[in-house]
């Protein structure tokens, strides 16, 4: 994984050594060189464990986005990577611009994966999509810190999308990054088996979607008919202890759903239900 960090940043012409990503590469290389004796001591070092999982989660996101952003404007990718490079190795409690922008990269790449031309923007919506059939679609990304913070994040997304729709977007799409809610940002998510992990993530995803749907019944949150689809995205790393001890596994969910009662227009439904190119998407359920 450390090689992927170098490949992505060097390929975009962005200096990264000396940043948090240099530290991520170093700890991933350290893990790769562990032997049975040094591994025991490493697993007892809580700070190193936290850094390892944050490194793995951030690198998984960077790697996922980089494999799919060939249709995204390279100048905007470089500008975004210059901001993603910054920030602290471990996230704090407040807003985190570097990690927010990394979510935007993942969102842009994931939507490009089903046929949108996706661009990051300078000072308008987080992601601008253009499709040959439906035209321009505005995207707003949010990373709430908890379920309790969902309502405020949805209200901000709604206000921003109302403006984008008034300025010519055909549809709006809110994207909720679940990494903080799911405990995949700056914390260790643990499970005994991958099956247990999948179940926990499914339950978390279901809980978040149900809460979004509930909140969208409120007039000040309801997105209206031109925002018929929303997404939850989770990309990170988790610890699975069986059958191999302390295996770091990637977590990837890119899941569309309907946040309100508005029907999904046939033209948009046809795009979202088209076979994905990467296999990253799970089944669209209207």
PDB file of C-alpha atoms in Angstrom, residues 1 13 19 23 27 43 49 72 131 146 149 154 156 165-166 180 204 210 217 266 268:
ATOM      1  CA  UNK A   1       0.000   0.000   0.000  1.00  0.00           C
ATOM      2  CA  UNK A  13       3.200  16.041  -9.361  1.00  0.00           C
ATOM      3  CA  UNK A  19       3.404  15.250   5.226  1.00  0.00           C
ATOM      4  CA  UNK A  23       4.102   8.905   8.070  1.00  0.00           C
ATOM      5  CA  UNK A  27       4.087   2.706   9.276  1.00  0.00           C
ATOM      6  CA  UNK A  43       0.053  -4.987  18.585  1.00  0.00           C
ATOM      7  CA  UNK A  49      -2.311   0.679  16.064  1.00  0.00           C
ATOM      8  CA  UNK A  72     -11.835  14.012 -13.789  1.00  0.00           C
ATOM      9  CA  UNK A 131     -24.257  13.173 -18.187  1.00  0.00           C
ATOM     10  CA  UNK A 146     -22.453  11.270  14.719  1.00  0.00           C
ATOM     11  CA  UNK A 149     -25.170  15.627  13.762  1.00  0.00           C
ATOM     12  CA  UNK A 154     -28.628  17.537   5.858  1.00  0.00           C
ATOM     13  CA  UNK A 156     -26.683  22.524   5.016  1.00  0.00           C
ATOM     14  CA  UNK A 165     -30.709  23.729  -8.718  1.00  0.00           C
ATOM     15  CA  UNK A 166     -31.719  27.383  -9.105  1.00  0.00           C
ATOM     16  CA  UNK A 180     -16.956   9.022  11.432  1.00  0.00           C
ATOM     17  CA  UNK A 204     -24.914   0.814  10.652  1.00  0.00           C
ATOM     18  CA  UNK A 210     -33.478   5.167   8.192  1.00  0.00           C
ATOM     19  CA  UNK A 217     -39.908  14.108   6.410  1.00  0.00           C
ATOM     20  CA  UNK A 266     -36.670   6.847 -15.303  1.00  0.00           C
ATOM     21  CA  UNK A 268     -31.839   8.800 -13.616  1.00  0.00           C
TER      22      UNK A 268
END
